[in-house]
Short mmCIF file of C-alpha atoms in Angstrom, two decimals:
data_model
loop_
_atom_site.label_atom_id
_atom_site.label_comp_id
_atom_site.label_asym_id
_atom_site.label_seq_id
_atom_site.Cartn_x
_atom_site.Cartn_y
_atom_site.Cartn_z
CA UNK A 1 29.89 0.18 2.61
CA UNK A 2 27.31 2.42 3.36
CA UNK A 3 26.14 2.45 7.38
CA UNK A 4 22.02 3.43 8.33
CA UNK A 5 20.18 2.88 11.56
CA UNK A 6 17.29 1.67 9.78
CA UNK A 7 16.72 0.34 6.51
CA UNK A 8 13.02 -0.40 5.07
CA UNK A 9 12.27 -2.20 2.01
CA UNK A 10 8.85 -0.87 0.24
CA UNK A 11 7.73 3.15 0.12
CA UNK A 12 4.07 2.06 1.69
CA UNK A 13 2.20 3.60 4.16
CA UNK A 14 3.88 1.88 7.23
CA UNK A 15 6.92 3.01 5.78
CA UNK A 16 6.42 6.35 5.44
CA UNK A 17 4.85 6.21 9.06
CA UNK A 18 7.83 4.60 10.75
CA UNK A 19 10.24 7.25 8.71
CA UNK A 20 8.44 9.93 9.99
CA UNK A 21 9.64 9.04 13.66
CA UNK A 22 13.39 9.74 12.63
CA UNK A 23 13.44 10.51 8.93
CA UNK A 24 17.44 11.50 9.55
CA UNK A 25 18.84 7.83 10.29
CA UNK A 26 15.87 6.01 8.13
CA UNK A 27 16.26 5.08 4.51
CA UNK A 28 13.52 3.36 2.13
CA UNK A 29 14.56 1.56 -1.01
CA UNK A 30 11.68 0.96 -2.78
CA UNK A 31 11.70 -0.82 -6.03
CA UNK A 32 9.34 1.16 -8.07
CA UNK A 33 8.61 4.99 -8.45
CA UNK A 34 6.27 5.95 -6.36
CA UNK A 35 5.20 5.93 -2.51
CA UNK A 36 1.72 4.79 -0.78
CA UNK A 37 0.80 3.11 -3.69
CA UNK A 38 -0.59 -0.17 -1.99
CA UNK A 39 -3.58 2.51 -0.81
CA UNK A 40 -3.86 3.67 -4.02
CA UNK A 41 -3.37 1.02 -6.41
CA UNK A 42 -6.31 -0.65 -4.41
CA UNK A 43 -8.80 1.62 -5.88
CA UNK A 44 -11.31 1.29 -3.08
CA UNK A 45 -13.11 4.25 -2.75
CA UNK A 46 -14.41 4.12 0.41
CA UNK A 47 -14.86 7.24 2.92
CA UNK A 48 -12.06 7.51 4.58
CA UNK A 49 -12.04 7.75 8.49
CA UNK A 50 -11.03 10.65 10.68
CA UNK A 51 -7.35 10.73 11.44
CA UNK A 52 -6.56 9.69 14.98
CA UNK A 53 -2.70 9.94 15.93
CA UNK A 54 -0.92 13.16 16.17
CA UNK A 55 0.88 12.31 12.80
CA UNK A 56 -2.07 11.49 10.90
CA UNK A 57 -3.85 14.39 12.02
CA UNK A 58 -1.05 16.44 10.50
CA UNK A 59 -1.53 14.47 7.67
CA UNK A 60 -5.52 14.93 6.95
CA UNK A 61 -4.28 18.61 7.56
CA UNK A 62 -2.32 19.05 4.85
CA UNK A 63 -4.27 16.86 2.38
CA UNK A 64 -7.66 18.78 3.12
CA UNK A 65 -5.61 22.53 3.03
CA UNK A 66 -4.10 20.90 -0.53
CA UNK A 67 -7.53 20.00 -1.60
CA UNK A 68 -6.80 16.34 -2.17
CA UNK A 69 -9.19 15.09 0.83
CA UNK A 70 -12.77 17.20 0.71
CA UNK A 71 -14.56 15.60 3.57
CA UNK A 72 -13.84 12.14 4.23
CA UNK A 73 -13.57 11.49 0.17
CA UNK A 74 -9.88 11.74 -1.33
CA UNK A 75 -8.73 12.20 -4.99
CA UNK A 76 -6.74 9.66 -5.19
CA UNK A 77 -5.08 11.00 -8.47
CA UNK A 78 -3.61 13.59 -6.28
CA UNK A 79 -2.39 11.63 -3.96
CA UNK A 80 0.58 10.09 -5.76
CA UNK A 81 1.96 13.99 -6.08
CA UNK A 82 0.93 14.84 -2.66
CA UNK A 83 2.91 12.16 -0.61
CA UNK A 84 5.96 13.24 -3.08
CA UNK A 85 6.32 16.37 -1.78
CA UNK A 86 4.73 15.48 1.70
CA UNK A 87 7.88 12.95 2.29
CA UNK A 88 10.78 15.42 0.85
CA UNK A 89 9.27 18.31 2.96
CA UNK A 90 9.79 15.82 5.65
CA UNK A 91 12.90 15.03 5.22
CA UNK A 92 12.14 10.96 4.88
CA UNK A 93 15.13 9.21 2.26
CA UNK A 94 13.92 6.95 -0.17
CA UNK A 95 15.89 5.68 -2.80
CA UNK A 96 13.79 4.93 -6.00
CA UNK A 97 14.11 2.20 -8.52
CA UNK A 98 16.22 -0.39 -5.61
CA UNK A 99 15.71 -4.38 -5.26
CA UNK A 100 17.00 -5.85 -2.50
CA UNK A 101 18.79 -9.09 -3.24
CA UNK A 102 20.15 -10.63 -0.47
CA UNK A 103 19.77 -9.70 4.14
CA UNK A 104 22.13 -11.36 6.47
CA UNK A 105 22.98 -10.89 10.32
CA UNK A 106 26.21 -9.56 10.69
CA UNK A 107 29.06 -8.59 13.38
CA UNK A 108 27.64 -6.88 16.29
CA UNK A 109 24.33 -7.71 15.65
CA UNK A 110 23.99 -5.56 12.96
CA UNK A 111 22.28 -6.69 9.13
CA UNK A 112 23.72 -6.50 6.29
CA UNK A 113 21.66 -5.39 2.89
CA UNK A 114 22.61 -6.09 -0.55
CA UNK A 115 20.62 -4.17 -3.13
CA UNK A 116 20.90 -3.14 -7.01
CA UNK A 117 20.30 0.80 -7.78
CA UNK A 118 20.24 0.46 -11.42
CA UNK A 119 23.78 -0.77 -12.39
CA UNK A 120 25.36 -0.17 -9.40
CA UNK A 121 25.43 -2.69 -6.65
CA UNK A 122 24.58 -0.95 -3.06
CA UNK A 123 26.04 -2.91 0.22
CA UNK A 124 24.20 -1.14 3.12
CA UNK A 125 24.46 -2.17 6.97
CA UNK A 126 22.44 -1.36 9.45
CA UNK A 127 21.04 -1.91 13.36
CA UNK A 128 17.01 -2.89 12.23
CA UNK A 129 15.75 -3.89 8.73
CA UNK A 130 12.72 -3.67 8.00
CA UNK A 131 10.28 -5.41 5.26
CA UNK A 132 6.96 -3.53 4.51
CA UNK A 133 6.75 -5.86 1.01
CA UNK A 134 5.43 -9.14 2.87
CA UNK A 135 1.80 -10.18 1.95
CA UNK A 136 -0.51 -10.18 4.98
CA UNK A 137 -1.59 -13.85 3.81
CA UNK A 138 1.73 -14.70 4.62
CA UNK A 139 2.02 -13.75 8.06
CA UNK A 140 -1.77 -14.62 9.69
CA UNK A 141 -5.05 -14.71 9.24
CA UNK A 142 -6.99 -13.10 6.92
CA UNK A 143 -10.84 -12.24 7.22
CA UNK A 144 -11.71 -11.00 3.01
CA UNK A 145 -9.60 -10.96 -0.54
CA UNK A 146 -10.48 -9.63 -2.87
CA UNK A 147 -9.70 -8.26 -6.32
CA UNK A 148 -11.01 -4.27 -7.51
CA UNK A 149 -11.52 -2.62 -10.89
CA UNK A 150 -13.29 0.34 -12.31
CA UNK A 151 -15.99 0.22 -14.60
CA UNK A 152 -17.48 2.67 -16.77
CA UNK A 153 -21.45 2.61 -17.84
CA UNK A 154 -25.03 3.40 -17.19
CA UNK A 155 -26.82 0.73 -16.97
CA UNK A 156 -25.45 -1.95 -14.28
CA UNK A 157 -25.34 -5.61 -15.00
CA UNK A 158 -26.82 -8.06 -12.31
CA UNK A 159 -24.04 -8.99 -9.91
CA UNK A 160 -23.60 -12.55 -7.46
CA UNK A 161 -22.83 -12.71 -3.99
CA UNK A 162 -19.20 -12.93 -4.08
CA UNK A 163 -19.43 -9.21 -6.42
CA UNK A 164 -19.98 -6.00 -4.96
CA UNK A 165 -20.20 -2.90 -7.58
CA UNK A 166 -20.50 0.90 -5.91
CA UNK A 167 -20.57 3.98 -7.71
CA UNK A 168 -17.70 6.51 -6.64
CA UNK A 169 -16.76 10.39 -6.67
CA UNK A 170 -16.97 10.14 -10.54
CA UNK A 171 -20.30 10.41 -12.27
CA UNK A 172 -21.06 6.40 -14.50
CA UNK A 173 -17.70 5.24 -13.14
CA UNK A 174 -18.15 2.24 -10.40
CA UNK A 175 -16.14 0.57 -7.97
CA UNK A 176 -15.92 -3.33 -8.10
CA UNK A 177 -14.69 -6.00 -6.24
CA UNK A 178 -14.79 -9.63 -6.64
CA UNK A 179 -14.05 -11.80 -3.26
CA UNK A 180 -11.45 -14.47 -3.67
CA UNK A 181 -10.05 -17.51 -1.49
CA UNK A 182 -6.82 -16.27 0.21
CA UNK A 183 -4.49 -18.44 -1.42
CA UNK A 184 -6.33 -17.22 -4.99
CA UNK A 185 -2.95 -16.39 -7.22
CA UNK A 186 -3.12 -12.65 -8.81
CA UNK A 187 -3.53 -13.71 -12.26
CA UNK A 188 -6.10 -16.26 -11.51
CA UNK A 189 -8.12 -13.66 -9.50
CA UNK A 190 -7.75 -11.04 -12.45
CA UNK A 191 -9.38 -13.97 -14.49
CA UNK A 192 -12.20 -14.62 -12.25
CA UNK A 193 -12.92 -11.19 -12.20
CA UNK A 194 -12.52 -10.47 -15.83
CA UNK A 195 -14.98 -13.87 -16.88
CA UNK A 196 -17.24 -12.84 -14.05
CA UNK A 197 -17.72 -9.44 -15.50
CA UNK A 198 -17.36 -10.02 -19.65
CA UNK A 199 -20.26 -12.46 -18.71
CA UNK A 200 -22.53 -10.61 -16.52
CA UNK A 201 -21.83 -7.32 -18.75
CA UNK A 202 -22.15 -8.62 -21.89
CA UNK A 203 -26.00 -7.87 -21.91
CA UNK A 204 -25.52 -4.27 -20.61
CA UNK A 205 -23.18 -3.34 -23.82
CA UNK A 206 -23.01 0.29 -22.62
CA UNK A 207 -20.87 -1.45 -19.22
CA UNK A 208 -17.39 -1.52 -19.56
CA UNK A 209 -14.84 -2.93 -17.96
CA UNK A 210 -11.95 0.16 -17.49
CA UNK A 211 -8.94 -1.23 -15.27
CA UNK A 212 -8.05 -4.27 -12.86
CA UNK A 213 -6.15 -3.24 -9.77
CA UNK A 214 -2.21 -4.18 -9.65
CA UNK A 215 -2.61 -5.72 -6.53
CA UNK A 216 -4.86 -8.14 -4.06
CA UNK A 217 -7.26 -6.28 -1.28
CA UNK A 218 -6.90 -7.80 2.28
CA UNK A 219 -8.91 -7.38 5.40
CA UNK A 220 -8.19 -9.14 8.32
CA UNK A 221 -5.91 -9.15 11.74
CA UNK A 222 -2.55 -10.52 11.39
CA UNK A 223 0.91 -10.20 13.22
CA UNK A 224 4.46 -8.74 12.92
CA UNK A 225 7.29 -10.71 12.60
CA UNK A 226 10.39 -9.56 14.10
CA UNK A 227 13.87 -11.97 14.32
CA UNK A 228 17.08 -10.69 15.96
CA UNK A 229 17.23 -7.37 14.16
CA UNK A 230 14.90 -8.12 11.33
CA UNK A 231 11.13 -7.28 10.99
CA UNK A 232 8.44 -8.11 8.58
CA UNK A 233 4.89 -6.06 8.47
CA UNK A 234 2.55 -6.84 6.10
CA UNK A 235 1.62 -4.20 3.16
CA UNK A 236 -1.80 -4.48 2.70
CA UNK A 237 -4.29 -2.56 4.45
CA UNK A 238 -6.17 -1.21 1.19
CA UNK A 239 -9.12 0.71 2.61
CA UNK A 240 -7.89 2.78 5.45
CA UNK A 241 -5.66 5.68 4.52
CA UNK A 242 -4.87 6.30 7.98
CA UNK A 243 -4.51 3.13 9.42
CA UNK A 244 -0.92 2.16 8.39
CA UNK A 245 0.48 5.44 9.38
CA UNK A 246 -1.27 4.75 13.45
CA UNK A 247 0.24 1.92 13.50
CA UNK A 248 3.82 2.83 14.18
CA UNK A 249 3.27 2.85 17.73
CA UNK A 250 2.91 -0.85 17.66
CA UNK A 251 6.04 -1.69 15.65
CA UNK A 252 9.00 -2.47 16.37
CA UNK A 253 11.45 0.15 18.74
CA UNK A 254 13.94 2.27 16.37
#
């Protein structure tokens, strides 16, 4: 039985902020390889506001001295590497490559965590679990959804309403989003997005379709959930880099 003061499922943004505040008695499982990606698997390339907490500040510090923010614009290829070494330099825990299968109350008010590392079964108990994995649709309202891609071309196609298309950092490669109804399922908004754009491309040959981002976009205000000694705080805050680490303050005490 392993024994943490806080446990939080999903490497995101929130994560890493709230493991900043103790790093030494905070562990993340998360259940892929890599950290922050709900910013960056968004692919929004929109400026990026000025940092505005003490932390973040620190933050836009160290990305601008590593040259992967230049103004308010970031590379977001370098980011992946950056919040790597960012976290270990840190000290923040996160073990890679970890589902968590089961969370129950326990003696003492304490939780109890089963998780899978691989082949080896992990029992982990803690005072405060925390889930950084839950949609925001799930937990209140939501303003905008919407799914991105990148597109490659010259010549633009004509767009609707519901499509927006921007160019980005990268000369003939565009940003594009397609708005969606909240409860629109992933696949079905990759398909929307995909017949949307194979039909108004398909006259502009030389426009091509390059990627369709891993994830839904969500704007909107919603709440954290907290029960006993468990929390929930929605992921998905796609087009502020900033935004998820300022929000600590408002979270739950560790």
């Amino acid at each position: 039985m392993r024994c943490e003061q806080v446990v939080i499922r999903g490497a995101t943004m929130r994560a890493l902020g709230l493991a900043m505040r103790d790093p030494t008695h905070t562990l993340i499982l998360e259940e892929g390889l890599h950290i922050g990606w709900e910013f960056i698997d968004s692919l929004m390339f929109e400026k990026t506001r000025p940092a505005m907490s003490d932390a973040s500040k620190q933050l836009e510090q160290d990305l601008k001295m590593s040259g992967v923010q230049s103004g308010d614009s970031l590379y977001l290829p370098d980011v992946y590497p950056f919040l790597a070494r960012w976290a270990a330099r840190l000290g923040i825990r996160i073990l890679f490559s970890t589902t968590v299968s089961t969370v129950a109350s326990c003696e003492k008010g304490n939780v109890e965590i089963l998780a899978h590392y691989g082949v080896d079964t992990l029992r982990i108990r803690c005072a405060h679990y925390i889930d950084t994995m839950v949609s925001a649709t799930d937990l209140g309202h939501v303003r905008r959804v919407w799914i991105g891609g990148l597109a490659i071309g010259n010549d633009i196609p004509d767009t609707m309403p519901s499509v927006e298309i921007k160019p980005t950092n990268h000369d003939q490669i565009y940003a594009i989003t397609l708005d969606v109804p909240p409860t629109t399922p992933y696949l079905t908004a990759v398909r929307k997005l995909t017949e949307h754009f194979t039909l108004s491309a398909g006259k502009k040959p030389t426009f091509q379709l390059l990627t369709v981002t891993p994830i839904l976009g969500v704007a909107g205000d919603w709440v954290d959930r907290t029960v006993g000694n468990v929390s929930w705080y929605p992921y998905t805050r796609t087009t502020d880099f900033y935004s998820a680490i300022e929000q600590v303050g408002e979270c739950y005490e560790i």
